[in-house]
Each structure stands twice: as structure tokens, then as C-alpha cells.
mmCIF file of C-alpha atoms in Angstrom:
data_model
loop_
_atom_site.group_PDB
_atom_site.id
_atom_site.type_symbol
_atom_site.label_atom_id
_atom_site.label_comp_id
_atom_site.label_asym_id
_atom_site.label_seq_id
_atom_site.Cartn_x
_atom_site.Cartn_y
_atom_site.Cartn_z
ATOM 1 C CA ALA A 1 -20.748 -21.768 61.748
ATOM 2 C CA ARG A 2 -17.078 -22.109 62.388
ATOM 3 C CA SER A 3 -16.299 -19.543 60.057
ATOM 4 C CA GLU A 4 -18.842 -16.930 61.669
ATOM 5 C CA ALA A 5 -17.325 -17.796 65.309
ATOM 6 C CA LEU A 6 -13.794 -17.225 64.190
ATOM 7 C CA ASP A 7 -14.844 -13.970 62.821
ATOM 8 C CA HIS A 8 -16.149 -13.009 66.183
ATOM 9 C CA LEU A 9 -13.257 -14.548 68.101
ATOM 10 C CA TRP A 10 -10.743 -12.527 66.151
ATOM 11 C CA ALA A 11 -12.985 -9.093 66.428
ATOM 12 C CA SER A 12 -12.712 -9.763 70.017
ATOM 13 C CA GLN A 13 -9.109 -9.752 69.950
ATOM 14 C CA CYS A 14 -9.094 -6.026 69.212
ATOM 15 C CA ASN A 15 -6.087 -5.081 71.409
ATOM 16 C CA CYS A 16 -7.498 -1.917 72.929
ATOM 17 C CA PRO A 17 -8.993 -3.096 76.044
ATOM 18 C CA TYR A 18 -6.572 -5.835 76.822
ATOM 19 C CA TRP A 19 -3.877 -2.655 77.980
ATOM 20 C CA HIS A 20 -3.920 0.747 79.375
ATOM 21 C CA GLY A 21 -1.964 3.757 77.638
ATOM 22 C CA VAL A 22 -2.679 7.175 76.934
ATOM 23 C CA PHE A 23 -5.609 6.494 74.726
ATOM 24 C CA GLY A 24 -7.593 4.898 77.534
ATOM 25 C CA GLY A 25 -7.594 1.357 76.899
ATOM 26 C CA VAL A 26 -9.172 -0.953 79.443
ATOM 27 C CA TYR A 27 -10.656 2.035 81.389
ATOM 28 C CA LEU A 28 -13.197 2.784 78.499
ATOM 29 C CA PHE A 29 -16.416 0.770 79.299
ATOM 30 C CA HIS A 30 -17.795 0.638 75.545
ATOM 31 C CA ILE A 31 -14.718 -0.783 74.002
ATOM 32 C CA ARG A 32 -14.690 -3.561 76.677
ATOM 33 C CA GLU A 33 -18.369 -3.979 76.078
ATOM 34 C CA ALA A 34 -17.673 -4.477 72.234
ATOM 35 C CA ASN A 35 -15.084 -7.042 72.971
ATOM 36 C CA TYR A 36 -17.304 -8.899 75.401
ATOM 37 C CA ALA A 37 -20.200 -8.927 72.715
ATOM 38 C CA HIS A 38 -17.962 -10.761 70.160
ATOM 39 C CA LEU A 39 -16.452 -13.188 72.771
ATOM 40 C CA ILE A 40 -20.022 -13.993 73.837
ATOM 41 C CA GLU A 41 -21.180 -14.416 70.320
ATOM 42 C CA ALA A 42 -18.208 -16.508 69.434
ATOM 43 C CA GLN A 43 -19.052 -18.766 72.845
ATOM 44 C CA ASN A 44 -22.821 -18.871 71.568
ATOM 45 C CA LEU A 45 -21.896 -20.288 67.849
ATOM 46 C CA ALA A 46 -19.821 -22.589 69.545
ATOM 47 C CA ASP A 47 -22.460 -24.130 71.971
ATOM 48 C CA ARG A 48 -25.019 -24.465 69.501
ATOM 49 C CA SER A 49 -22.702 -26.662 67.324
ATOM 50 C CA ALA A 50 -21.957 -28.924 70.547
ATOM 51 C CA HIS A 51 -25.791 -28.878 71.869
ATOM 52 C CA THR A 52 -28.681 -30.530 70.362
ATOM 53 C CA ALA A 53 -31.434 -29.658 73.013
ATOM 54 C CA GLU A 54 -32.994 -26.545 73.141
ATOM 55 C CA THR A 55 -32.216 -26.016 76.734
ATOM 56 C CA TRP A 56 -29.147 -27.320 78.329
ATOM 57 C CA ILE A 57 -27.073 -26.748 81.236
ATOM 58 C CA GLU A 58 -23.482 -28.173 82.242
ATOM 59 C CA VAL A 59 -20.608 -27.522 84.633
ATOM 60 C CA GLU A 60 -16.839 -27.887 85.185
ATOM 61 C CA GLN A 61 -14.061 -26.942 87.366
ATOM 62 C CA VAL A 62 -11.033 -25.523 85.409
ATOM 63 C CA ASP A 63 -8.275 -22.775 86.228
ATOM 64 C CA VAL A 64 -9.421 -20.193 83.566
ATOM 65 C CA ASP A 65 -7.522 -17.174 84.896
ATOM 66 C CA ARG A 66 -4.336 -19.290 85.693
ATOM 67 C CA ASP A 67 -4.118 -18.358 89.476
ATOM 68 C CA GLY A 68 -3.610 -21.767 91.277
ATOM 69 C CA HIS A 69 -7.246 -22.094 91.964
ATOM 70 C CA ALA A 70 -10.031 -23.999 89.867
ATOM 71 C CA GLU A 71 -12.945 -21.898 88.976
ATOM 72 C CA ALA A 72 -16.395 -23.531 88.704
ATOM 73 C CA VAL A 73 -18.077 -22.680 85.368
ATOM 74 C CA ILE A 74 -21.293 -23.128 84.854
ATOM 75 C CA ALA A 75 -22.722 -22.916 81.207
ATOM 76 C CA SER A 76 -26.412 -22.802 79.954
ATOM 77 C CA ASP A 77 -28.380 -21.922 76.994
ATOM 78 C CA ALA A 78 -29.263 -18.761 78.630
ATOM 79 C CA GLN A 79 -26.115 -17.865 80.357
ATOM 80 C CA TRP A 80 -22.631 -18.243 81.150
ATOM 81 C CA LEU A 81 -20.964 -17.846 84.979
ATOM 82 C CA MET A 82 -17.632 -18.190 86.531
ATOM 83 C CA PHE A 83 -17.349 -18.410 90.271
ATOM 84 C CA SER A 84 -14.082 -18.326 92.210
ATOM 85 C CA PRO A 85 -14.237 -20.601 95.120
ATOM 86 C CA GLY A 86 -10.568 -19.724 96.005
ATOM 87 C CA VAL A 87 -11.424 -16.307 96.258
ATOM 88 C CA GLY A 88 -14.242 -15.507 98.464
ATOM 89 C CA GLY A 89 -16.821 -17.842 96.715
ATOM 90 C CA ALA A 90 -17.268 -14.988 94.345
ATOM 91 C CA LEU A 91 -19.429 -14.588 90.993
ATOM 92 C CA ILE A 92 -16.694 -12.997 88.929
ATOM 93 C CA GLU A 93 -18.198 -13.396 85.385
ATOM 94 C CA TRP A 94 -22.007 -13.311 84.267
ATOM 95 C CA ASP A 95 -22.718 -13.572 80.559
ATOM 96 C CA TRP A 96 -26.138 -12.817 79.261
ATOM 97 C CA ARG A 97 -26.038 -14.814 75.876
ATOM 98 C CA LYS A 98 -29.328 -13.335 74.496
ATOM 99 C CA ARG A 99 -28.227 -9.771 74.848
ATOM 100 C CA GLY A 100 -24.036 -10.508 74.235
ATOM 101 C CA VAL A 101 -23.492 -8.746 77.853
ATOM 102 C CA ASN A 102 -21.578 -9.534 80.783
ATOM 103 C CA VAL A 103 -23.283 -7.802 83.428
ATOM 104 C CA LEU A 104 -20.458 -7.728 85.686
ATOM 105 C CA ASN A 105 -18.265 -5.703 83.134
ATOM 106 C CA THR A 106 -16.952 -3.146 85.632
ATOM 107 C CA LEU A 107 -13.373 -2.462 87.001
ATOM 108 C CA THR A 108 -11.713 -2.670 90.593
ATOM 109 C CA ARG A 109 -10.078 0.698 91.712
ATOM 110 C CA TRP A 110 -6.532 0.160 91.860
ATOM 111 C CA ARG A 111 -3.242 2.145 92.401
ATOM 112 C CA GLU A 112 -1.538 3.266 88.883
ATOM 113 C CA GLY A 113 2.110 4.538 89.368
ATOM 114 C CA TYR A 114 1.088 7.881 87.657
ATOM 115 C CA HIS A 115 -1.141 8.735 90.327
ATOM 116 C CA GLN A 116 1.520 10.097 92.322
ATOM 117 C CA ASP A 117 1.841 12.902 89.904
ATOM 118 C CA LEU A 118 -1.353 13.806 90.532
ATOM 119 C CA ILE A 119 -1.208 13.831 94.616
ATOM 120 C CA ASP A 120 2.108 15.494 94.419
ATOM 121 C CA ALA A 121 0.981 18.343 91.660
ATOM 122 C CA ALA A 122 -2.220 18.835 93.771
ATOM 123 C CA ALA A 123 -0.206 19.170 96.932
ATOM 124 C CA LYS A 124 1.563 21.930 95.241
ATOM 125 C CA GLY A 125 -1.293 23.441 93.699
ATOM 126 C CA GLU A 126 0.025 22.753 90.059
ATOM 127 C CA VAL A 127 -2.797 20.794 88.668
ATOM 128 C CA VAL A 128 -4.060 22.531 85.458
ATOM 129 C CA ILE A 129 -7.516 21.966 84.272
ATOM 130 C CA ALA A 130 -8.010 20.851 80.569
ATOM 131 C CA GLY A 131 -9.044 23.527 78.455
ATOM 132 C CA GLN A 132 -7.789 26.327 80.520
ATOM 133 C CA SER A 133 -4.386 26.465 79.057
ATOM 134 C CA HIS A 134 -3.156 27.717 75.468
ATOM 135 C CA LYS A 135 -0.081 26.390 75.422
ATOM 136 C CA LEU A 136 0.742 23.723 72.618
ATOM 137 C CA GLU A 137 1.834 20.622 73.962
ATOM 138 C CA SER A 138 2.512 17.191 72.946
ATOM 139 C CA ILE A 139 1.137 13.929 75.002
ATOM 140 C CA HIS A 140 4.593 13.663 76.482
ATOM 141 C CA THR A 141 4.156 17.201 78.133
ATOM 142 C CA SER A 142 5.164 17.074 82.056
ATOM 143 C CA VAL A 143 2.448 19.488 82.620
ATOM 144 C CA VAL A 144 -0.182 17.466 84.964
ATOM 145 C CA LYS A 145 -3.565 18.346 83.782
ATOM 146 C CA ALA A 146 -7.102 17.271 84.946
ATOM 147 C CA LYS A 147 -10.406 17.386 83.270
ATOM 148 C CA GLU A 148 -11.723 18.562 86.545
ATOM 149 C CA PRO A 149 -10.636 19.815 90.078
ATOM 150 C CA GLY A 150 -10.448 17.593 93.280
ATOM 151 C CA LEU A 151 -9.681 14.527 91.296
ATOM 152 C CA GLU A 152 -6.874 13.610 94.002
ATOM 153 C CA LYS A 153 -9.628 13.348 96.441
ATOM 154 C CA ARG A 154 -11.257 10.627 94.264
ATOM 155 C CA LEU A 155 -8.025 8.376 94.142
ATOM 156 C CA ILE A 156 -9.824 5.248 96.038
ATOM 157 C CA VAL A 157 -7.992 1.738 96.020
ATOM 158 C CA ASP A 158 -9.827 -1.112 96.608
ATOM 159 C CA TRP A 159 -8.237 -4.050 98.488
ATOM 160 C CA TYR A 160 -10.265 -6.671 96.964
ATOM 161 C CA ARG A 161 -11.863 -7.673 93.392
ATOM 162 C CA ARG A 162 -15.496 -5.883 92.567
ATOM 163 C CA SER A 163 -17.164 -8.873 91.699
ATOM 164 C CA SER A 164 -20.648 -9.994 93.125
ATOM 165 C CA LEU A 165 -21.900 -12.193 95.882
ATOM 166 C CA ILE A 166 -19.124 -11.018 98.030
ATOM 167 C CA ASP A 167 -19.690 -11.630 101.862
ATOM 168 C CA HIS A 168 -19.098 -8.753 104.478
ATOM 169 C CA ILE A 169 -18.920 -8.939 107.892
ATOM 170 C CA ILE A 170 -18.767 -5.185 109.369
ATOM 171 C CA ALA A 171 -19.612 -3.209 112.442
ATOM 172 C CA PRO A 172 -22.841 -2.192 113.323
ATOM 173 C CA ASP A 173 -22.229 1.424 113.112
ATOM 174 C CA ALA A 174 -20.120 1.274 109.882
ATOM 175 C CA SER A 175 -20.932 4.013 107.427
ATOM 176 C CA SER A 176 -21.619 4.073 103.955
ATOM 177 C CA ASP A 177 -18.964 6.521 103.386
ATOM 178 C CA ALA A 178 -16.275 4.518 104.560
ATOM 179 C CA PHE A 179 -17.535 1.448 102.613
ATOM 180 C CA TYR A 180 -17.571 3.579 99.669
ATOM 181 C CA ARG A 181 -13.858 4.652 100.039
ATOM 182 C CA ALA A 182 -12.855 0.884 101.145
ATOM 183 C CA SER A 183 -11.628 2.515 104.203
ATOM 184 C CA TYR A 184 -14.055 0.655 106.699
ATOM 185 C CA ALA A 185 -12.758 -2.406 108.818
ATOM 186 C CA GLU A 186 -13.681 -5.656 107.683
ATOM 187 C CA TRP A 187 -14.644 -7.634 110.751
ATOM 188 C CA GLY A 188 -14.629 -11.120 108.860
ATOM 189 C CA ASP A 189 -12.289 -13.171 106.739
ATOM 190 C CA PHE A 190 -14.611 -14.395 103.849
ATOM 191 C CA VAL A 191 -14.370 -11.473 101.310
ATOM 192 C CA ASN A 192 -11.340 -12.887 99.683
ATOM 193 C CA GLN A 193 -10.411 -16.230 101.380
ATOM 194 C CA PRO A 194 -11.065 -19.580 99.889
ATOM 195 C CA TYR A 195 -14.327 -21.732 100.252
ATOM 196 C CA GLU A 196 -14.834 -25.108 100.046
ATOM 197 C CA MET A 197 -17.137 -26.102 97.439
ATOM 198 C CA LYS A 198 -19.600 -29.027 96.268
ATOM 199 C CA ILE A 199 -21.528 -29.264 93.214
ATOM 200 C CA ASN A 200 -24.910 -31.310 92.652
ATOM 201 C CA ARG A 201 -26.017 -31.553 89.007
ATOM 202 C CA SER A 202 -29.178 -32.886 87.273
ATOM 203 C CA ALA A 203 -30.148 -32.679 83.775
ATOM 204 C CA LYS A 204 -31.746 -29.051 84.253
ATOM 205 C CA LYS A 205 -30.048 -27.628 87.358
ATOM 206 C CA ILE A 206 -26.881 -27.242 88.751
ATOM 207 C CA THR A 207 -26.474 -26.417 92.363
ATOM 208 C CA LEU A 208 -23.206 -25.087 93.746
ATOM 209 C CA THR A 209 -22.826 -24.922 97.549
ATOM 210 C CA LEU A 210 -19.772 -22.887 98.928
ATOM 211 C CA VAL A 211 -18.873 -22.913 102.401
ATOM 212 C CA ARG A 212 -16.370 -21.356 104.503
ATOM 213 C CA ALA A 213 -15.602 -21.866 108.320
ATOM 214 C CA GLY A 214 -14.085 -18.356 109.006
ATOM 215 C CA GLY A 215 -14.038 -16.019 111.652
ATOM 216 C CA VAL A 216 -15.269 -12.644 113.040
ATOM 217 C CA TRP A 217 -12.660 -10.428 114.703
ATOM 218 C CA ILE A 218 -14.728 -8.419 117.544
ATOM 219 C CA ASP A 219 -11.954 -6.304 119.741
ATOM 220 C CA THR A 220 -9.261 -8.645 118.519
ATOM 221 C CA VAL A 221 -10.988 -11.495 119.266
ATOM 222 C CA ARG A 222 -12.212 -14.416 117.044
ATOM 223 C CA HIS A 223 -15.435 -15.496 117.005
ATOM 224 C CA PRO A 224 -16.153 -18.843 114.654
ATOM 225 C CA LEU A 225 -18.511 -18.507 111.953
ATOM 226 C CA ARG A 226 -19.742 -20.471 109.234
ATOM 227 C CA ILE A 227 -21.186 -19.185 106.232
ATOM 228 C CA GLU A 228 -22.960 -21.400 103.317
ATOM 229 C CA LYS A 229 -24.039 -19.949 100.093
ATOM 230 C CA LYS A 230 -26.144 -22.378 97.913
ATOM 231 C CA ILE A 231 -26.573 -20.895 94.355
ATOM 232 C CA THR A 232 -29.205 -22.779 91.820
ATOM 233 C CA VAL A 233 -28.879 -22.362 88.307
ATOM 234 C CA GLU A 234 -31.307 -23.873 85.891
ATOM 235 C CA SER A 235 -31.205 -24.263 82.247
ATOM 236 C CA GLY A 236 -33.531 -21.964 80.064
ATOM 237 C CA GLN A 237 -33.215 -19.232 82.402
ATOM 238 C CA SER A 238 -31.239 -16.248 83.155
ATOM 239 C CA ALA A 239 -31.204 -16.240 86.689
ATOM 240 C CA LEU A 240 -29.563 -17.193 89.909
ATOM 241 C CA ALA A 241 -31.213 -18.347 93.252
ATOM 242 C CA ILE A 242 -28.908 -18.034 96.419
ATOM 243 C CA ALA A 243 -29.937 -19.654 99.681
ATOM 244 C CA TYR A 244 -27.627 -17.867 102.476
ATOM 245 C CA THR A 245 -27.011 -19.933 106.038
ATOM 246 C CA LEU A 246 -24.910 -17.965 108.682
ATOM 247 C CA THR A 247 -24.296 -20.394 111.709
ATOM 248 C CA ASN A 248 -22.366 -19.249 114.936
ATOM 249 C CA ILE A 249 -19.944 -22.213 115.592
ATOM 250 C CA GLY A 250 -18.230 -20.586 118.690
ATOM 251 C CA GLU A 251 -19.155 -20.179 122.208
ATOM 252 C CA GLU A 252 -19.949 -16.386 122.295
ATOM 253 C CA LYS A 253 -22.537 -14.288 120.857
ATOM 254 C CA ILE A 254 -21.649 -12.533 117.640
ATOM 255 C CA SER A 255 -23.422 -9.021 117.195
ATOM 256 C CA ALA A 256 -22.213 -7.313 113.762
ATOM 257 C CA ARG A 257 -23.735 -6.735 110.258
ATOM 258 C CA PHE A 258 -23.855 -8.877 107.655
ATOM 259 C CA GLY A 259 -23.642 -7.770 103.706
ATOM 260 C CA VAL A 260 -23.766 -9.260 100.253
ATOM 261 C CA GLU A 261 -22.232 -7.217 97.662
ATOM 262 C CA THR A 262 -22.995 -7.407 93.973
ATOM 263 C CA ASN A 263 -21.319 -5.096 91.091
ATOM 264 C CA TRP A 264 -23.179 -4.017 88.049
ATOM 265 C CA GLY A 265 -21.642 -3.009 84.655
ATOM 266 C CA ILE A 266 -24.427 -2.450 82.454
ATOM 267 C CA SER A 267 -24.055 0.942 81.488
ATOM 268 C CA GLY A 268 -21.315 2.625 80.179
ATOM 269 C CA GLY A 269 -21.845 6.403 81.678
ATOM 270 C CA ASP A 270 -22.955 7.635 84.792
ATOM 271 C CA ALA A 271 -25.466 9.966 83.319
ATOM 272 C CA THR A 272 -26.438 7.456 80.261
ATOM 273 C CA GLU A 273 -29.830 8.054 79.098
ATOM 274 C CA GLY A 274 -32.246 5.153 80.260
ATOM 275 C CA ALA A 275 -29.724 3.827 83.060
ATOM 276 C CA TYR A 276 -30.893 3.840 86.345
ATOM 277 C CA SER A 277 -31.553 2.119 89.745
ATOM 278 C CA LEU A 278 -35.312 1.535 90.653
ATOM 279 C CA TRP A 279 -36.410 1.198 94.187
ATOM 280 C CA PRO A 280 -39.930 0.756 95.353
ATOM 281 C CA GLY A 281 -41.684 3.745 95.763
ATOM 282 C CA SER A 282 -38.735 5.886 94.814
ATOM 283 C CA ASP A 283 -37.982 8.293 91.586
ATOM 284 C CA LEU A 284 -35.539 6.657 89.241
ATOM 285 C CA ILE A 285 -31.813 7.140 90.659
ATOM 286 C CA ARG A 286 -28.841 7.711 88.653
ATOM 287 C CA LEU A 287 -26.227 5.011 88.700
ATOM 288 C CA ASN A 288 -23.386 7.397 89.814
ATOM 289 C CA ALA A 289 -25.865 8.102 92.827
ATOM 290 C CA ILE A 290 -24.390 7.463 96.554
ATOM 291 C CA ILE A 291 -27.664 6.797 98.614
ATOM 292 C CA ALA A 292 -28.762 4.601 101.368
ATOM 293 C CA VAL A 293 -32.091 3.043 101.325
ATOM 294 C CA PRO A 294 -33.297 1.877 104.905
ATOM 295 C CA SER A 295 -35.331 -1.133 103.869
ATOM 296 C CA SER A 296 -36.122 -2.740 100.743
ATOM 297 C CA LYS A 297 -36.755 -6.526 99.587
ATOM 298 C CA GLU A 298 -36.281 -5.570 95.948
ATOM 299 C CA VAL A 299 -33.995 -3.281 93.488
ATOM 300 C CA ALA A 300 -33.566 -3.484 89.704
ATOM 301 C CA ILE A 301 -30.568 -1.958 87.895
ATOM 302 C CA VAL A 302 -31.641 -0.638 84.609
ATOM 303 C CA ASN A 303 -30.295 -0.224 81.328
ATOM 304 C CA GLU A 304 -33.312 0.364 78.811
ATOM 305 C CA ARG A 305 -31.012 -0.564 75.995
ATOM 306 C CA VAL A 306 -30.175 -3.880 77.459
ATOM 307 C CA GLY A 307 -32.729 -4.933 80.167
ATOM 308 C CA ARG A 308 -32.660 -5.057 83.823
ATOM 309 C CA GLY A 309 -30.993 -7.075 86.937
ATOM 310 C CA PHE A 310 -33.741 -7.555 89.394
ATOM 311 C CA ILE A 311 -33.048 -8.523 92.699
ATOM 312 C CA GLN A 312 -35.418 -9.916 95.580
ATOM 313 C CA LEU A 313 -34.640 -10.766 99.067
ATOM 314 C CA SER A 314 -36.935 -12.791 101.402
ATOM 315 C CA ASP A 315 -35.834 -10.687 104.349
ATOM 316 C CA ALA A 316 -35.786 -6.798 103.639
ATOM 317 C CA ALA A 317 -32.218 -5.292 103.700
ATOM 318 C CA ALA A 318 -30.713 -2.075 104.349
ATOM 319 C CA TRP A 319 -28.943 -1.068 101.121
ATOM 320 C CA TRP A 320 -25.969 1.205 100.145
ATOM 321 C CA GLN A 321 -25.470 2.406 96.315
ATOM 322 C CA PHE A 322 -22.226 4.169 95.221
ATOM 323 C CA PRO A 323 -20.515 4.403 91.835
ATOM 324 C CA ILE A 324 -17.264 2.666 90.637
ATOM 325 C CA GLU A 325 -15.135 5.419 89.505
ATOM 326 C CA THR A 326 -11.626 5.294 88.388
ATOM 327 C CA ILE A 327 -9.072 7.937 88.115
ATOM 328 C CA SER A 328 -6.961 7.499 84.679
ATOM 329 C CA LEU A 329 -4.572 9.278 82.555
ATOM 330 C CA SER A 330 -5.510 10.089 79.092
ATOM 331 C CA GLU A 331 -4.143 12.662 76.354
ATOM 332 C CA ALA A 332 -6.849 15.097 78.007
ATOM 333 C CA GLY A 333 -5.228 14.740 81.535
ATOM 334 C CA PHE A 334 -6.351 13.285 84.473
ATOM 335 C CA GLU A 335 -10.101 11.975 84.319
ATOM 336 C CA LYS A 336 -12.958 10.413 86.161
ATOM 337 C CA THR A 337 -14.573 7.624 84.483
ATOM 338 C CA TYR A 338 -17.886 5.683 85.912
ATOM 339 C CA GLN A 339 -17.252 2.065 85.431
ATOM 340 C CA GLY A 340 -20.115 0.405 87.136
ATOM 341 C CA THR A 341 -22.225 0.467 90.399
ATOM 342 C CA THR A 342 -21.938 -1.200 93.744
ATOM 343 C CA LEU A 343 -25.264 -2.432 95.908
ATOM 344 C CA LEU A 344 -24.502 -3.465 99.375
ATOM 345 C CA ALA A 345 -27.596 -5.159 100.977
ATOM 346 C CA HIS A 346 -26.900 -5.632 104.668
ATOM 347 C CA TRP A 347 -28.730 -6.852 107.965
ATOM 348 C CA PRO A 348 -28.202 -6.769 111.516
ATOM 349 C CA LEU A 349 -26.610 -10.171 112.641
ATOM 350 C CA ASP A 350 -27.163 -11.340 116.417
ATOM 351 C CA LEU A 351 -26.307 -14.858 116.737
ATOM 352 C CA GLU A 352 -26.232 -16.698 119.895
ATOM 353 C CA PRO A 353 -23.923 -19.846 120.278
ATOM 354 C CA GLY A 354 -25.156 -22.372 118.021
ATOM 355 C CA GLY A 355 -27.756 -20.074 116.426
ATOM 356 C CA ALA A 356 -28.175 -19.694 112.553
ATOM 357 C CA TRP A 357 -29.634 -17.019 110.288
ATOM 358 C CA LYS A 358 -31.208 -17.486 107.075
ATOM 359 C CA MET A 359 -31.824 -15.370 103.843
ATOM 360 C CA LYS A 360 -32.877 -16.276 100.426
ATOM 361 C CA MET A 361 -31.899 -14.142 97.534
ATOM 362 C CA GLN A 362 -32.952 -14.315 93.689
ATOM 363 C CA ILE A 363 -31.366 -12.528 90.907
ATOM 364 C CA GLU A 364 -32.709 -12.300 87.548
ATOM 365 C CA LEU A 365 -31.713 -10.718 84.304
ATOM 366 C CA MET A 366 -34.796 -9.158 82.376
ATOM 367 C CA HIS A 367 -35.637 -7.853 78.918
ATOM 368 C CA GLY A 368 -37.215 -4.557 78.439
ATOM 369 C CA LYS A 369 -37.828 -1.481 80.835
#
């Protein structure tokens, strides 16, 4: 078992997704997916050797990513989860052991230094569409090429990491397009700020309680708001149960919208056959579609090859769905690459002083279509 685990560990150290260069590197989903599969299988083999019981669960606090903040790592026979209390109390990795998949295998949209070349060339009208030039060129050419026109308009930069269980406070009239383009106004200070953490454990269940007494800025005035999310994980299950409580701890009414963002990286292509979102009473929706759903208690993100992530809510929400697409430079020129899908469930928030709002969310990883 040790020898087999080492084989998977070494295979996972294929360098391609740990860097970015002219041949894609980290921007290529399928390469990241392959490395994760080997890493997860190596972990599976190691954990099987360490646990005699068929089902088990454990938790530890450790600074996995060396950012100076301890993460909460919950490991069970069915899944491996890493939460970041220091940065929004977000879920930043979710490994589905049986399928060998990190369902959060997506990328945040960052600014690359070479993006300026595309911006400058587009302003001068000098972008060459790949395949339309017949000149012989090397990979070191100074010609700015793109695989499709208008990519400079898709250069969106995120100001926070695209992980999951991210808590947003936004204006009642905030638009889905502004949220998609990361140009909206965030009213709260919860997205990337620290949460206090408390852990309760039993033989078959771990409960992680994350709390932040933060603020909501309305017309430059700070209104105190407390957000608590209680996350329960049980052995033998590939699922999360999340209970939210929002409490107005100030002296004035808060009127805004509250949103919970999840991001999904379970498909390597925007048009992959058998990959879609599934809404009650609706046709299958492409994962790269930008849509707004006025009200729903549930949705599934499906990759028929892998399975589905199924979200159920206690209270119907309005939803925004949009793709995470990066613009990277390869030997063929600038190209747009689908990296994952964002879902934002959001509700109107009207809290009198001392008032509380509660909601429950269940997210389950399921096999089959």
C-alpha cells in the first residue's frame, strides 16, 4: 500500500499544473484534475492504513497553505474538506474520495502581466485572430494573437478567492452582471475577513461553527451584523449541512440582500457533453450560461461522468449562475478558458435591531445522473 501510495504521490508531482507558461500549465483544467486524482488516491491509501473502522471522521487545525492562519481540515472515509476561518470562513477544498475529484477545482480570475499586451493591441486595432495570418512565427513572436475577437472585454479580475460558502451582503438592487464582472459594491466585511471558529466533535460527527461580528456599510454608515454558519459533517457521507443565523446587533434597521456563493469545478469544458446545471421545471442549462433564476429551493450541478452536487435550501432563494472564465496566453495566442461555474443564492434581508434571520442549506455529492 505504501508503494502504491508513493506511485500516486509522485504522479501527482507532474509539474504542469504547478506553473504557467506558453503551454497552459495551471490554466488547463484536465491537468489539474489529473494531479488531484493522484493526490486524492494517495491520501485514500494512507488513510485506509491509518483507520481500521469502515467509517470514521476526524478534524485538525493546521496551517496547510502557510498563510499564517490555521485552516480547519475535516477528514472522513468519504470526503476531505479544508475551511479557512482566517479568510471568510470559506470552504477552499472539497475532495470527493470515491470519485477522486476536488469539486472546487476552479481558478480565481487574476490579472496576468501579459494582459496589458492584449489591452494595448486591442486599443490600436492590432490584435490578429489566430489562423488568419499566414506568416511563419515562433512562440517568441511580438505579434499579439487571439483565438477569438473581443477577449480584452472579458478580462475580469476577482478581488477575492473563488471558493465556497462565501458570505455576501449586497445592495437590494445589485445586478447579476455587475456581480459577474466583480464590479459590484460589497456592503459587508465578511467575504475575506476572519471568522472565529469553534469545533465540536463526536465519534461520527464534526460540527464547525464559524462566527463573525462584522458590519454592513449603507450610505457610509456602519451597521453591526453578526453572521454564524454552523457546518455539520458526518462519517460515511459525502455531504455538508449548513445552518445560517444572521443577527442585527446594531440599533438601526438593516435592509440589504444576503448571498451565499458556491463555486464548482467538476467539468473541464463549458460545452462538455453531459455537464450542466439542473433547475426544477427547466431544461438543462450549460455550465457557461449566465442566467438568473427568480426562485428555487434546489439546484444540481451535474457532470454525468462524475456525479452531481445537489443543493437544497430551507427557504427559496433567487439565484445567479455564471461561468468563471480566464484569459491566458498560449502558443496559439490569447484564449478564453472555462474554469468552473459560480452559483449565488441570495435573499432579501430586512432586520430590525435585535432581529435574526435563519436558513438551512444541504449540499450533497451524489453518484449518477
